[in-house]
Amino acid sequence: MEQIKMEQIKDAKTLIEKAFEARENAYAPYSGFQVGACIRTRDGQYILGANIENAAYGSTNCAERSAVFSAYSRGYRREEIEALAIVTQTEKITTPCGACRQVLSELLKGDTPILLSNGTKTVVTNISELMPDSFGSEDLEETNSKAANLEREG
Ligand code: THU
């Protein structure tokens, strides 16, 4: 991960500001840990997400998943996502959890910039760096084609 100056990523300041706006809507009564996220699309839209917790803790949705699911729900796909920011107000910069890395490895391009910020310090990374050798759709191809062959052969 590389520490960046705001000027290095197109409009990084706005992206991070909007992620902090999203954080205002975090629903985190159990952890008290509020996270905001924001996606910028290639056509200039900002799509916000916050963490939404649940009394059944495992049903919680992280901020970055909220944002990326929202973008997909509006019809955007990985090629149209220009950058993602994830923000917290902790001294130590927050990095995405394992579940989010798995989701982002499919729904973002490997080299799409991911900005992690606490408002004072910002680092830039991407999902290839955060999750090398991830499991993905290509790993299912071998068994899928075997199954298709079996079906064809009756
Ligand atoms: N959380 C996020 O929303 N994103 C992260 O990158 C790390 C963790 C949330 C999940 C939960 O609501 C709270 O932070 C504490 O884990």
PDB file of C-alpha atoms and ligand atoms in Angstrom:
ATOM      1  CA  MET A   1       0.000   0.000   0.000  1.00  0.00           C
ATOM      2  CA  GLU A   2       1.236   3.384  -0.932  1.00  0.00           C
ATOM      3  CA  GLN A   3       0.588   6.582   0.921  1.00  0.00           C
ATOM      4  CA  ILE A   4      -0.723   9.173  -1.511  1.00  0.00           C
ATOM      5  CA  LYS A   5      -1.163  12.840  -1.820  1.00  0.00           C
ATOM      6  CA  MET A   6      -4.735  13.763  -2.663  1.00  0.00           C
ATOM      7  CA  GLU A   7      -3.643  15.166  -6.030  1.00  0.00           C
ATOM      8  CA  GLN A   8      -2.452  11.793  -7.270  1.00  0.00           C
ATOM      9  CA  ILE A   9      -5.912  10.320  -7.780  1.00  0.00           C
ATOM     10  CA  LYS A  10      -8.412  12.234  -9.860  1.00  0.00           C
ATOM     11  CA  ASP A  11     -10.782  13.979  -7.489  1.00  0.00           C
ATOM     12  CA  ALA A  12      -9.608  11.962  -4.465  1.00  0.00           C
ATOM     13  CA  LYS A  13     -10.634  14.724  -2.080  1.00  0.00           C
ATOM     14  CA  THR A  14     -14.286  14.649  -3.183  1.00  0.00           C
ATOM     15  CA  LEU A  15     -14.369  10.863  -3.123  1.00  0.00           C
ATOM     16  CA  ILE A  16     -13.091  10.794   0.455  1.00  0.00           C
ATOM     17  CA  GLU A  17     -15.396  13.618   1.557  1.00  0.00           C
ATOM     18  CA  LYS A  18     -18.379  11.739   0.167  1.00  0.00           C
ATOM     19  CA  ALA A  19     -17.251   8.534   1.902  1.00  0.00           C
ATOM     20  CA  PHE A  20     -17.240  10.508   5.173  1.00  0.00           C
ATOM     21  CA  GLU A  21     -20.762  11.731   4.340  1.00  0.00           C
ATOM     22  CA  ALA A  22     -21.800   8.095   3.833  1.00  0.00           C
ATOM     23  CA  ARG A  23     -20.269   7.227   7.206  1.00  0.00           C
ATOM     24  CA  GLU A  24     -22.804   9.554   8.866  1.00  0.00           C
ATOM     25  CA  ASN A  25     -25.457   7.008   7.920  1.00  0.00           C
ATOM     26  CA  ALA A  26     -23.648   4.000   9.383  1.00  0.00           C
ATOM     27  CA  TYR A  27     -25.921   1.859  11.528  1.00  0.00           C
ATOM     28  CA  ALA A  28     -23.448   0.424  14.009  1.00  0.00           C
ATOM     29  CA  PRO A  29     -25.157   0.139  17.416  1.00  0.00           C
ATOM     30  CA  TYR A  30     -23.259  -3.056  18.316  1.00  0.00           C
ATOM     31  CA  SER A  31     -19.660  -2.231  17.444  1.00  0.00           C
ATOM     32  CA  GLY A  32     -19.826   1.568  17.495  1.00  0.00           C
ATOM     33  CA  PHE A  33     -17.381   1.320  14.566  1.00  0.00           C
ATOM     34  CA  GLN A  34     -18.667   3.508  11.761  1.00  0.00           C
ATOM     35  CA  VAL A  35     -17.413   3.040   8.242  1.00  0.00           C
ATOM     36  CA  GLY A  36     -18.218   4.945   5.062  1.00  0.00           C
ATOM     37  CA  ALA A  37     -17.529   4.109   1.438  1.00  0.00           C
ATOM     38  CA  CYS A  38     -17.960   5.816  -1.883  1.00  0.00           C
ATOM     39  CA  ILE A  39     -17.610   4.668  -5.469  1.00  0.00           C
ATOM     40  CA  ARG A  40     -17.040   7.001  -8.366  1.00  0.00           C
ATOM     41  CA  THR A  41     -18.277   5.693 -11.685  1.00  0.00           C
ATOM     42  CA  ARG A  42     -16.706   6.540 -15.030  1.00  0.00           C
ATOM     43  CA  ASP A  43     -19.774   8.622 -15.892  1.00  0.00           C
ATOM     44  CA  GLY A  44     -19.177  10.767 -12.799  1.00  0.00           C
ATOM     45  CA  GLN A  45     -21.726   9.378 -10.333  1.00  0.00           C
ATOM     46  CA  TYR A  46     -20.888   9.016  -6.642  1.00  0.00           C
ATOM     47  CA  ILE A  47     -22.464   5.971  -5.002  1.00  0.00           C
ATOM     48  CA  LEU A  48     -22.377   5.831  -1.214  1.00  0.00           C
ATOM     49  CA  GLY A  49     -22.439   2.977   1.270  1.00  0.00           C
ATOM     50  CA  ALA A  50     -22.227   2.604   5.052  1.00  0.00           C
ATOM     51  CA  ASN A  51     -21.929  -0.391   7.365  1.00  0.00           C
ATOM     52  CA  ILE A  52     -25.293  -1.703   8.470  1.00  0.00           C
ATOM     53  CA  GLU A  53     -25.188  -3.980  11.503  1.00  0.00           C
ATOM     54  CA  ASN A  54     -27.650  -6.514  12.814  1.00  0.00           C
ATOM     55  CA  ALA A  55     -28.389  -8.117  16.185  1.00  0.00           C
ATOM     56  CA  ALA A  56     -27.547 -11.370  14.407  1.00  0.00           C
ATOM     57  CA  TYR A  57     -23.990 -10.103  13.966  1.00  0.00           C
ATOM     58  CA  GLY A  58     -23.205 -12.220  10.924  1.00  0.00           C
ATOM     59  CA  SER A  59     -25.947 -10.484   8.962  1.00  0.00           C
ATOM     60  CA  THR A  60     -23.986  -7.214   9.065  1.00  0.00           C
ATOM     61  CA  ASN A  61     -23.105  -5.579   5.764  1.00  0.00           C
ATOM     62  CA  CYS A  62     -19.826  -3.689   5.534  1.00  0.00           C
ATOM     63  CA  ALA A  63     -19.677  -0.200   4.033  1.00  0.00           C
ATOM     64  CA  GLU A  64     -17.718  -1.189   0.921  1.00  0.00           C
ATOM     65  CA  ARG A  65     -20.113  -4.037   0.161  1.00  0.00           C
ATOM     66  CA  SER A  66     -23.067  -1.674   0.617  1.00  0.00           C
ATOM     67  CA  ALA A  67     -21.489   0.727  -1.913  1.00  0.00           C
ATOM     68  CA  VAL A  68     -20.542  -1.877  -4.490  1.00  0.00           C
ATOM     69  CA  PHE A  69     -23.900  -3.688  -4.238  1.00  0.00           C
ATOM     70  CA  SER A  70     -25.631  -0.362  -4.659  1.00  0.00           C
ATOM     71  CA  ALA A  71     -23.574   0.396  -7.789  1.00  0.00           C
ATOM     72  CA  TYR A  72     -24.380  -3.029  -9.256  1.00  0.00           C
ATOM     73  CA  SER A  73     -28.043  -2.587  -8.332  1.00  0.00           C
ATOM     74  CA  ARG A  74     -28.054   0.542 -10.455  1.00  0.00           C
ATOM     75  CA  GLY A  75     -26.642  -1.427 -13.368  1.00  0.00           C
ATOM     76  CA  TYR A  76     -22.968  -0.452 -13.152  1.00  0.00           C
ATOM     77  CA  ARG A  77     -20.381  -3.179 -13.680  1.00  0.00           C
ATOM     78  CA  ARG A  78     -16.694  -3.459 -12.820  1.00  0.00           C
ATOM     79  CA  GLU A  79     -15.363  -1.694 -15.934  1.00  0.00           C
ATOM     80  CA  GLU A  80     -17.507   1.351 -15.100  1.00  0.00           C
ATOM     81  CA  ILE A  81     -16.202   1.716 -11.549  1.00  0.00           C
ATOM     82  CA  GLU A  82     -13.344   4.206 -11.489  1.00  0.00           C
ATOM     83  CA  ALA A  83     -12.376   4.231  -7.805  1.00  0.00           C
ATOM     84  CA  LEU A  84     -13.556   3.231  -4.328  1.00  0.00           C
ATOM     85  CA  ALA A  85     -12.857   5.021  -1.051  1.00  0.00           C
ATOM     86  CA  ILE A  86     -13.308   3.458   2.387  1.00  0.00           C
ATOM     87  CA  VAL A  87     -13.059   5.673   5.455  1.00  0.00           C
ATOM     88  CA  THR A  88     -13.018   5.386   9.221  1.00  0.00           C
ATOM     89  CA  GLN A  89     -12.043   7.799  11.949  1.00  0.00           C
ATOM     90  CA  THR A  90      -9.435   5.649  13.613  1.00  0.00           C
ATOM     91  CA  GLU A  91      -5.748   6.381  13.850  1.00  0.00           C
ATOM     92  CA  LYS A  92      -4.947   3.076  12.192  1.00  0.00           C
ATOM     93  CA  ILE A  93      -6.268   2.975   8.616  1.00  0.00           C
ATOM     94  CA  THR A  94      -8.975   0.314   8.157  1.00  0.00           C
ATOM     95  CA  THR A  95      -8.509  -2.292   5.435  1.00  0.00           C
ATOM     96  CA  PRO A  96     -11.403  -4.391   4.067  1.00  0.00           C
ATOM     97  CA  CYS A  97     -12.345  -7.624   5.857  1.00  0.00           C
ATOM     98  CA  GLY A  98     -11.933 -11.017   4.188  1.00  0.00           C
ATOM     99  CA  ALA A  99     -15.554 -11.252   3.029  1.00  0.00           C
ATOM    100  CA  CYS A 100     -15.331  -7.831   1.389  1.00  0.00           C
ATOM    101  CA  ARG A 101     -12.045  -8.723  -0.312  1.00  0.00           C
ATOM    102  CA  GLN A 102     -13.723 -11.772  -1.843  1.00  0.00           C
ATOM    103  CA  VAL A 103     -16.661  -9.679  -3.067  1.00  0.00           C
ATOM    104  CA  LEU A 104     -14.432  -6.876  -4.375  1.00  0.00           C
ATOM    105  CA  SER A 105     -12.190  -9.385  -6.172  1.00  0.00           C
ATOM    106  CA  GLU A 106     -15.165 -10.248  -8.389  1.00  0.00           C
ATOM    107  CA  LEU A 107     -16.956  -6.909  -8.590  1.00  0.00           C
ATOM    108  CA  LEU A 108     -14.003  -4.546  -9.128  1.00  0.00           C
ATOM    109  CA  LYS A 109     -11.207  -4.718 -11.656  1.00  0.00           C
ATOM    110  CA  GLY A 110      -7.932  -5.857 -10.124  1.00  0.00           C
ATOM    111  CA  ASP A 111      -6.232  -2.505 -10.641  1.00  0.00           C
ATOM    112  CA  THR A 112      -9.110  -0.157  -9.722  1.00  0.00           C
ATOM    113  CA  PRO A 113      -7.763   2.256  -7.089  1.00  0.00           C
ATOM    114  CA  ILE A 114      -9.042   1.666  -3.556  1.00  0.00           C
ATOM    115  CA  LEU A 115      -8.389   4.607  -1.265  1.00  0.00           C
ATOM    116  CA  LEU A 116      -8.262   3.914   2.457  1.00  0.00           C
ATOM    117  CA  SER A 117      -8.421   7.012   4.580  1.00  0.00           C
ATOM    118  CA  ASN A 118      -8.874   8.302   8.100  1.00  0.00           C
ATOM    119  CA  GLY A 119      -9.114  11.879   6.899  1.00  0.00           C
ATOM    120  CA  THR A 120      -5.524  12.641   7.802  1.00  0.00           C
ATOM    121  CA  LYS A 121      -3.709   9.828   6.081  1.00  0.00           C
ATOM    122  CA  THR A 122      -4.740   8.152   2.826  1.00  0.00           C
ATOM    123  CA  VAL A 123      -3.237   5.077   1.243  1.00  0.00           C
ATOM    124  CA  VAL A 124      -4.025   3.714  -2.178  1.00  0.00           C
ATOM    125  CA  THR A 125      -4.166   0.054  -3.038  1.00  0.00           C
ATOM    126  CA  ASN A 126      -6.223  -2.241  -5.261  1.00  0.00           C
ATOM    127  CA  ILE A 127      -7.894  -5.604  -4.872  1.00  0.00           C
ATOM    128  CA  SER A 128      -5.119  -7.524  -6.669  1.00  0.00           C
ATOM    129  CA  GLU A 129      -2.738  -6.244  -4.041  1.00  0.00           C
ATOM    130  CA  LEU A 130      -5.140  -6.869  -1.133  1.00  0.00           C
ATOM    131  CA  MET A 131      -6.129 -10.330  -2.313  1.00  0.00           C
ATOM    132  CA  PRO A 132      -3.664 -12.047  -4.606  1.00  0.00           C
ATOM    133  CA  ASP A 133      -4.519 -15.518  -5.962  1.00  0.00           C
ATOM    134  CA  SER A 134      -8.213 -15.051  -5.172  1.00  0.00           C
ATOM    135  CA  PHE A 135     -10.847 -17.651  -5.957  1.00  0.00           C
ATOM    136  CA  GLY A 136     -13.019 -16.549  -8.840  1.00  0.00           C
ATOM    137  CA  SER A 137     -15.358 -17.589 -11.647  1.00  0.00           C
ATOM    138  CA  GLU A 138     -12.458 -18.996 -13.681  1.00  0.00           C
ATOM    139  CA  ASP A 139     -11.899 -21.580 -10.939  1.00  0.00           C
ATOM    140  CA  LEU A 140     -15.374 -22.977 -11.628  1.00  0.00           C
ATOM    141  CA  GLU A 141     -14.793 -23.374 -15.355  1.00  0.00           C
ATOM    142  CA  GLU A 142     -13.075 -26.763 -15.212  1.00  0.00           C
ATOM    143  CA  THR A 143     -15.872 -28.453 -13.262  1.00  0.00           C
ATOM    144  CA  ASN A 144     -18.555 -26.577 -15.203  1.00  0.00           C
ATOM    145  CA  SER A 145     -17.195 -27.766 -18.536  1.00  0.00           C
ATOM    146  CA  LYS A 146     -16.836 -31.337 -17.228  1.00  0.00           C
ATOM    147  CA  ALA A 147     -20.486 -31.211 -16.086  1.00  0.00           C
ATOM    148  CA  ALA A 148     -21.556 -29.856 -19.482  1.00  0.00           C
ATOM    149  CA  ASN A 149     -19.673 -32.655 -21.261  1.00  0.00           C
ATOM    150  CA  LEU A 150     -21.278 -35.270 -19.075  1.00  0.00           C
ATOM    151  CA  GLU A 151     -24.703 -33.816 -19.817  1.00  0.00           C
ATOM    152  CA  ARG A 152     -23.992 -33.784 -23.561  1.00  0.00           C
ATOM    153  CA  GLU A 153     -22.817 -37.377 -23.461  1.00  0.00           C
ATOM    154  CA  GLY A 154     -26.047 -38.259 -21.661  1.00  0.00           C
TER     155      GLY A 154
HETATM  156  N1  THU B   1     -16.571  -2.855   8.687  1.00  0.00           N
HETATM  157  C1  THU B   1     -16.773  -2.233   7.480  1.00  0.00           C
HETATM  158  O1  THU B   1     -17.861  -1.732   7.199  1.00  0.00           O
HETATM  159  N2  THU B   1     -15.752  -2.204   6.598  1.00  0.00           N
HETATM  160  C2  THU B   1     -14.492  -2.634   6.869  1.00  0.00           C
HETATM  161  O2  THU B   1     -13.617  -2.530   6.010  1.00  0.00           O
HETATM  162  C3  THU B   1     -14.189  -3.242   8.166  1.00  0.00           C
HETATM  163  C4  THU B   1     -15.347  -3.495   9.040  1.00  0.00           C
HETATM  164  C5  THU B   1     -17.674  -2.823   9.669  1.00  0.00           C
HETATM  165  C6  THU B   1     -18.356  -4.104   9.933  1.00  0.00           C
HETATM  166  C7  THU B   1     -18.915  -3.863  11.319  1.00  0.00           C
HETATM  167  O3  THU B   1     -20.150  -3.164  11.211  1.00  0.00           O
HETATM  168  C8  THU B   1     -17.921  -2.945  11.977  1.00  0.00           C
HETATM  169  O4  THU B   1     -17.160  -2.384  10.920  1.00  0.00           O
HETATM  170  C9  THU B   1     -17.007  -3.619  12.960  1.00  0.00           C
HETATM  171  O5  THU B   1     -16.443  -4.751  12.410  1.00  0.00           O
END
